Short mmCIF file of C-alpha atoms in Angstrom, two decimals:
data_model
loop_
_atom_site.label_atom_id
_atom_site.label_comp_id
_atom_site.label_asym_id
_atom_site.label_seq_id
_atom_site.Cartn_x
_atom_site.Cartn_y
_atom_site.Cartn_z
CA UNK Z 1 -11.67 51.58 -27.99
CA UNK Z 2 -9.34 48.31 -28.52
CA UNK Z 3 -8.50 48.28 -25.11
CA UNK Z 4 -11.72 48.51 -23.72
CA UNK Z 5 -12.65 45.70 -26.22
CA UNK Z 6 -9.70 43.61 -25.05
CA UNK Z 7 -10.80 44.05 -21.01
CA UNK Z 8 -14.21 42.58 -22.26
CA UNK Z 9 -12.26 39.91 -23.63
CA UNK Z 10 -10.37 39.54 -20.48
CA UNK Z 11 -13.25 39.04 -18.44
CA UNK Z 12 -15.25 36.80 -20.53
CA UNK Z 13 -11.86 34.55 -20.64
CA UNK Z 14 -12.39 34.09 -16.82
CA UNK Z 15 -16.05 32.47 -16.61
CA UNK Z 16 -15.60 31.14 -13.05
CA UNK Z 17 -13.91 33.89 -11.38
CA UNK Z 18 -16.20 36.27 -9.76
CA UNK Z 19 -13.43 38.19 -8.07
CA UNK Z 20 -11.30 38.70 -11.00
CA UNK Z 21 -13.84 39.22 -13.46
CA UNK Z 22 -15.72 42.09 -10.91
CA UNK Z 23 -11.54 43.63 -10.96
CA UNK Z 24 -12.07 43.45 -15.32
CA UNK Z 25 -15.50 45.28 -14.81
CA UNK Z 26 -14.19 48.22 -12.79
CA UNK Z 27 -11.23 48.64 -14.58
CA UNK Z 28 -13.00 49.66 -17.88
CA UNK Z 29 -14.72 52.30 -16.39
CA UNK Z 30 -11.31 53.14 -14.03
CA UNK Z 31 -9.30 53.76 -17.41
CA UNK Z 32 -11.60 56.27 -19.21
CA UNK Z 33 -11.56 58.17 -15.86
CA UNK Z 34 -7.34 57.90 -15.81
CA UNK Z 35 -7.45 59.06 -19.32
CA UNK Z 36 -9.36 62.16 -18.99
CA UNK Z 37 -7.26 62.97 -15.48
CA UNK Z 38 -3.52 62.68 -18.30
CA UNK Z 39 -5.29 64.62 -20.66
CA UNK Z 40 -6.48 67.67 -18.79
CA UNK Z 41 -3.21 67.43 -16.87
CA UNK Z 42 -1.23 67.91 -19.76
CA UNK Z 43 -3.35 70.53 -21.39
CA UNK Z 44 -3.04 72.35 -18.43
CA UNK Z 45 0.86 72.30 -18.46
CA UNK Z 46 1.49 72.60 -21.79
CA UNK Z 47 -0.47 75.70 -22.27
CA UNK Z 48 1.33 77.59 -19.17
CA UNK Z 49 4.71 75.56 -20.69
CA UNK Z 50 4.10 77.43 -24.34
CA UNK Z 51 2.16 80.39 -23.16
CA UNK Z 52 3.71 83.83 -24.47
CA UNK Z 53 2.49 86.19 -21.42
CA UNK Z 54 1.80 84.71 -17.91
CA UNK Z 55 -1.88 84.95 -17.13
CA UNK Z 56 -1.97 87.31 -14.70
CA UNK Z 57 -3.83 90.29 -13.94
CA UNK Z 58 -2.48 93.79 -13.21
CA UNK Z 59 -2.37 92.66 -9.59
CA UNK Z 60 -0.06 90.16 -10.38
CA UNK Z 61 -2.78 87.90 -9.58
CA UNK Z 62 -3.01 84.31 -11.67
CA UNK Z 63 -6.13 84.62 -13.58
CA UNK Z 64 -8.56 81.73 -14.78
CA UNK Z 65 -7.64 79.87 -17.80
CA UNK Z 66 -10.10 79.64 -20.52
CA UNK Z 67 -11.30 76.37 -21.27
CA UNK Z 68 -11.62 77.51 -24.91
CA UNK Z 69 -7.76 78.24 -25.27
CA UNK Z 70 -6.00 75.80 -23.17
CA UNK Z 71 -7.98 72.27 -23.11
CA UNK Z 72 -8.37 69.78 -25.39
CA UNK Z 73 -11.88 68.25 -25.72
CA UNK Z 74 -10.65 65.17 -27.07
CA UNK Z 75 -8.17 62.27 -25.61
CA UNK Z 76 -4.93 62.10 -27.38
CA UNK Z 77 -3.66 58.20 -28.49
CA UNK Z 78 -0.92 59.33 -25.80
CA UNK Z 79 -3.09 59.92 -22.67
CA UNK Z 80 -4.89 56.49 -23.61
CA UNK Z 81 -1.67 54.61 -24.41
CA UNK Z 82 -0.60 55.90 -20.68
CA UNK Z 83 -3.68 55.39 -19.29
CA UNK Z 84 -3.41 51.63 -20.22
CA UNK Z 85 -0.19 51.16 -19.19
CA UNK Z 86 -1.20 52.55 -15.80
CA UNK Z 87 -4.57 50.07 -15.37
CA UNK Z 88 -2.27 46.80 -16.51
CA UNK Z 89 0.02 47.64 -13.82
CA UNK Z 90 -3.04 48.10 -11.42
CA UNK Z 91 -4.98 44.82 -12.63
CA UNK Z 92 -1.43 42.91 -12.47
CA UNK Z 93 -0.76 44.15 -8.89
CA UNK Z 94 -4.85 43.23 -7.37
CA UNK Z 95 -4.42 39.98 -9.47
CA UNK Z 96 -1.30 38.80 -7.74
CA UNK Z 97 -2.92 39.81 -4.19
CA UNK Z 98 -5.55 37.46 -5.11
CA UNK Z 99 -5.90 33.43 -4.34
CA UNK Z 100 -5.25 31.44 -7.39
CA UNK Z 101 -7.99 31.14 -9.73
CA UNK Z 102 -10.60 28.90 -8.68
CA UNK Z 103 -14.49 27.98 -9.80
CA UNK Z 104 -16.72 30.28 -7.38
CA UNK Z 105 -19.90 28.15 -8.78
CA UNK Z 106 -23.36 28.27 -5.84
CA UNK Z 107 -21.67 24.86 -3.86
CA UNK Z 108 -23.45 24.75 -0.64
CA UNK Z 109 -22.50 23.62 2.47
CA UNK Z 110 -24.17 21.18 4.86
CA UNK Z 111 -21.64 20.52 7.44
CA UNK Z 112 -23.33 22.13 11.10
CA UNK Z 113 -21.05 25.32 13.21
CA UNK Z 114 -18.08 24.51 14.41
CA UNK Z 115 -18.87 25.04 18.20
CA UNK Z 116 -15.79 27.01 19.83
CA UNK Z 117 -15.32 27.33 23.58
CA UNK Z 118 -14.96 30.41 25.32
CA UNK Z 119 -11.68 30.85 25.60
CA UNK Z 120 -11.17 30.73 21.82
CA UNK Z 121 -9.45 33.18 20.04
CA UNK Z 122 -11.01 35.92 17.53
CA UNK Z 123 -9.52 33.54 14.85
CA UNK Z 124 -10.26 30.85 16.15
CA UNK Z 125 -14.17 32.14 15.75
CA UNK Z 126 -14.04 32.39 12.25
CA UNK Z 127 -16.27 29.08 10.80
CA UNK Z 128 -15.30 26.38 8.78
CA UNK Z 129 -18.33 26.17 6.59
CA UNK Z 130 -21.41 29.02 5.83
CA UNK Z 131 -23.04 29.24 9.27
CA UNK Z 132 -26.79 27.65 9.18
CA UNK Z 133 -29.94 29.95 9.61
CA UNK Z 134 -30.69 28.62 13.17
CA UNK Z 135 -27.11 29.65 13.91
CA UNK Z 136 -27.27 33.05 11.87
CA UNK Z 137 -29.42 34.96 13.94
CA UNK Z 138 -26.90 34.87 17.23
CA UNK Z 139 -23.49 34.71 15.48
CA UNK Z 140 -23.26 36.61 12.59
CA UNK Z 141 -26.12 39.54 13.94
CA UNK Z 142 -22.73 42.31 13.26
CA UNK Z 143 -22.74 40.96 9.83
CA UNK Z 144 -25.87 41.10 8.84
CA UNK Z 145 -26.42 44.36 10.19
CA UNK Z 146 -23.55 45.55 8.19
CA UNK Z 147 -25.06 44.07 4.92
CA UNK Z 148 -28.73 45.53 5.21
CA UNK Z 149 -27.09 49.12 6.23
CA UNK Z 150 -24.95 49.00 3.08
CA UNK Z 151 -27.18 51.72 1.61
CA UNK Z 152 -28.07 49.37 -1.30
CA UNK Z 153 -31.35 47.70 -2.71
CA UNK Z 154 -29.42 45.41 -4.35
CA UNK Z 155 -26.07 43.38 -4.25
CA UNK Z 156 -23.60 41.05 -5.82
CA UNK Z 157 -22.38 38.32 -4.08
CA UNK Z 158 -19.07 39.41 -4.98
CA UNK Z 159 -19.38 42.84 -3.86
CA UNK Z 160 -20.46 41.66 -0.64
CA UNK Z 161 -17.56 39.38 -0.19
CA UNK Z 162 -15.20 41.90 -1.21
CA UNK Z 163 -16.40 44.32 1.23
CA UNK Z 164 -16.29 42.22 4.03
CA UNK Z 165 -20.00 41.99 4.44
CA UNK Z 166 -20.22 38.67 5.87
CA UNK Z 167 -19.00 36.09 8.20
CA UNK Z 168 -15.17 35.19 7.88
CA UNK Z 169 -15.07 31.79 6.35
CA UNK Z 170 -11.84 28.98 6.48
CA UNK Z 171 -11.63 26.55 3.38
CA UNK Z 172 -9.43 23.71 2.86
CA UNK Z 173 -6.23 24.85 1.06
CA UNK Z 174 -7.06 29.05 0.81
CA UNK Z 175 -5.77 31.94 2.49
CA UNK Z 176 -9.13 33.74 1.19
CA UNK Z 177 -11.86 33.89 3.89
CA UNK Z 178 -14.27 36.17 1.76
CA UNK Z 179 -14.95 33.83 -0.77
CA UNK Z 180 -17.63 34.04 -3.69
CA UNK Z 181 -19.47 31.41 -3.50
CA UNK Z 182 -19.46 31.37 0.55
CA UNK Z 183 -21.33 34.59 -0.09
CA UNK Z 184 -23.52 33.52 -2.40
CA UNK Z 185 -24.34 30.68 0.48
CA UNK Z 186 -24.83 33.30 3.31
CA UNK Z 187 -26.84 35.47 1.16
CA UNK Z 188 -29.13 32.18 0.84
CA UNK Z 189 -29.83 32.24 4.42
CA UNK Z 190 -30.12 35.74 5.27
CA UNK Z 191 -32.85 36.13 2.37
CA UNK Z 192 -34.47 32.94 4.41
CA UNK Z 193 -34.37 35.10 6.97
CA UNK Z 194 -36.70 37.22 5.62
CA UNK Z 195 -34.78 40.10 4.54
CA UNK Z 196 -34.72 39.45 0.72
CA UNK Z 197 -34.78 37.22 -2.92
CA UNK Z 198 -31.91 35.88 -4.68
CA UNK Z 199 -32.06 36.53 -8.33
CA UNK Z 200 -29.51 35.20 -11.12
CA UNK Z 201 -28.39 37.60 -13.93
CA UNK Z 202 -25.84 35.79 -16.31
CA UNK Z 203 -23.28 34.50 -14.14
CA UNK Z 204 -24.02 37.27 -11.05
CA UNK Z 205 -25.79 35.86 -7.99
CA UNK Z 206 -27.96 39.13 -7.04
CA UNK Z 207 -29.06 39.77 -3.34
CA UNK Z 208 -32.34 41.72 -3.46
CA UNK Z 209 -33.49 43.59 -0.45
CA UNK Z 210 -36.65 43.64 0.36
CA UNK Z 211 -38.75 46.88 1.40
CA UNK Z 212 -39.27 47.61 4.99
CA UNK Z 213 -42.84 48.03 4.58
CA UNK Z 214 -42.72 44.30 2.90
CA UNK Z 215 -41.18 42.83 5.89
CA UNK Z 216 -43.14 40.49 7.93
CA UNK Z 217 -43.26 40.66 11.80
CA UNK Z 218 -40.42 37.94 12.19
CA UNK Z 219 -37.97 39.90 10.04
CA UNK Z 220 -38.65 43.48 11.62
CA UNK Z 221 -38.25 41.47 15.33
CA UNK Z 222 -34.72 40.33 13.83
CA UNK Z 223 -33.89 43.82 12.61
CA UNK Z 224 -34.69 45.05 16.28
CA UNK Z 225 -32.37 42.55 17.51
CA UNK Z 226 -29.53 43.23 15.39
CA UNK Z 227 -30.05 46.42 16.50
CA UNK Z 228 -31.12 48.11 12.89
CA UNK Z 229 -33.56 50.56 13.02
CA UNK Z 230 -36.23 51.77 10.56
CA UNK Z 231 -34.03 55.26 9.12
CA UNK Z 232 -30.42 52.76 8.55
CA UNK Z 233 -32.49 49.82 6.87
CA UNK Z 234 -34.21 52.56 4.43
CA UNK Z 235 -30.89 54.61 3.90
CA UNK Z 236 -30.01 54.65 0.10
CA UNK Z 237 -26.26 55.83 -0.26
CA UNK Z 238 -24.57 56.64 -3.88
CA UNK Z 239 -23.61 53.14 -5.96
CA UNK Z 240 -20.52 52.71 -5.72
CA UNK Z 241 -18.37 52.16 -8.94
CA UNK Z 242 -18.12 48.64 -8.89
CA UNK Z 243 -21.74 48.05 -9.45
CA UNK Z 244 -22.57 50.76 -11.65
CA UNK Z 245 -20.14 49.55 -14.45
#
């Protein structure tokens, strides 16, 4: 279809963006869905709109409409045409909730923890920079935790910044503390850790986990300390849509 053709387009216009071109990627498969939902809808009101008898039983009972009779096994230009108005207006809306567009190249950071006191506040916690491996292991255990429960063998670093799956980061000049390419940092360290590989596809940065019977005795220690057990770390949950597209 043109419009899928024209979201390609879209996201192959944006060669930096991570964010926005992971929004591009889910919306193609997001519009055949919205589509099919206006097409059966209508089918389903038109034919009790234009039916001659009600379709009911001699118990006065609705009965089951035949698929046969009453839907349409093919999209109408209308439903698409709707559908697409209804995915610009989404894609306009998560665009303008975004930071402005910025490179999300690997940069990484050198500069060491910010060291807060005690009687910081929970925002105050958040770090200035990625958080270094020696400092990984006691600050960002909830995080981690979080990321090798997420049910999945394998991850984007944009997926796990837009699900929250790391440490909250402050930059210079952004509102946006799950950035890209501070994932793509943290993921660095946590697969020094042990846990997994990076691996490049295009312009994705790919987390790989690694088996639990591959771990080595330093990584399953760590897992016991972030208290992960052996059933969580193996737990395979359905792929969600943004990573199936």
């Amino acid at each position: 279809m043109q419009y899928l053709r024209e979201l390609l387009d879209r996201t192959e216009s944006i060669p930096d963006d991570e964010n926005r071109r992971g929004v591009l990627a889910k919306a193609r498969g997001q519009f055949m869905r919205i589509a099919m939902v206006i097409q059966v809808l209508d089918s389903a009101v038109n034919h009790l709109y234009n039916a001659q008898t009600p379709d009911v039983n001699e118990y006065g009972d609705f009965q089951l409409l035949n698929e046969n009779t009453w839907c349409q096994h093919e999209i109408s230009c209308d439903s698409v045409t709707r559908a697409k108005a209804i995915m610009d207006y989404f894609i306009a809306q998560k665009f303008a909730l975004m930071p402005p567009e910025e490179n999300t190249n690997v940069q990484q950071c050198s500069t060491p923890l910010r060291q807060t006191s005690s009687a910081s506040t929970d925002n105050d916690k958040e770090n200035t920079c990625p958080l270094s491996v020696e400092s990984l292991e006691s600050t960002a255990g909830k995080n981690i935790k979080s990321l090798l429960c997420a049910g999945l063998s394998e991850m984007p670093a944009s997926y796990v910044a837009q699900r929250h799956l790391m440490p909250a980061v402050k930059t210079p000049g952004s509102q946006n503390r799950y950035k890209t390419e501070m994932a793509v940092d943290y993921l660095h360290k946590v697969a020094d850790l042990g846990f997994g590989s990076i691996e490049r596809r295009g312009r994705s940065v790919i987390f790989a986990k690694r088996r639990f019977e591959d771990l080595k005795d330093t990584a399953r220690n760590l897992l016991t300390k972030f208290n992960v057990n052996e059933p969580d770390y193996k737990r395979v949950k359905m792929i969600p849509d943004d990573l199936s597209q």
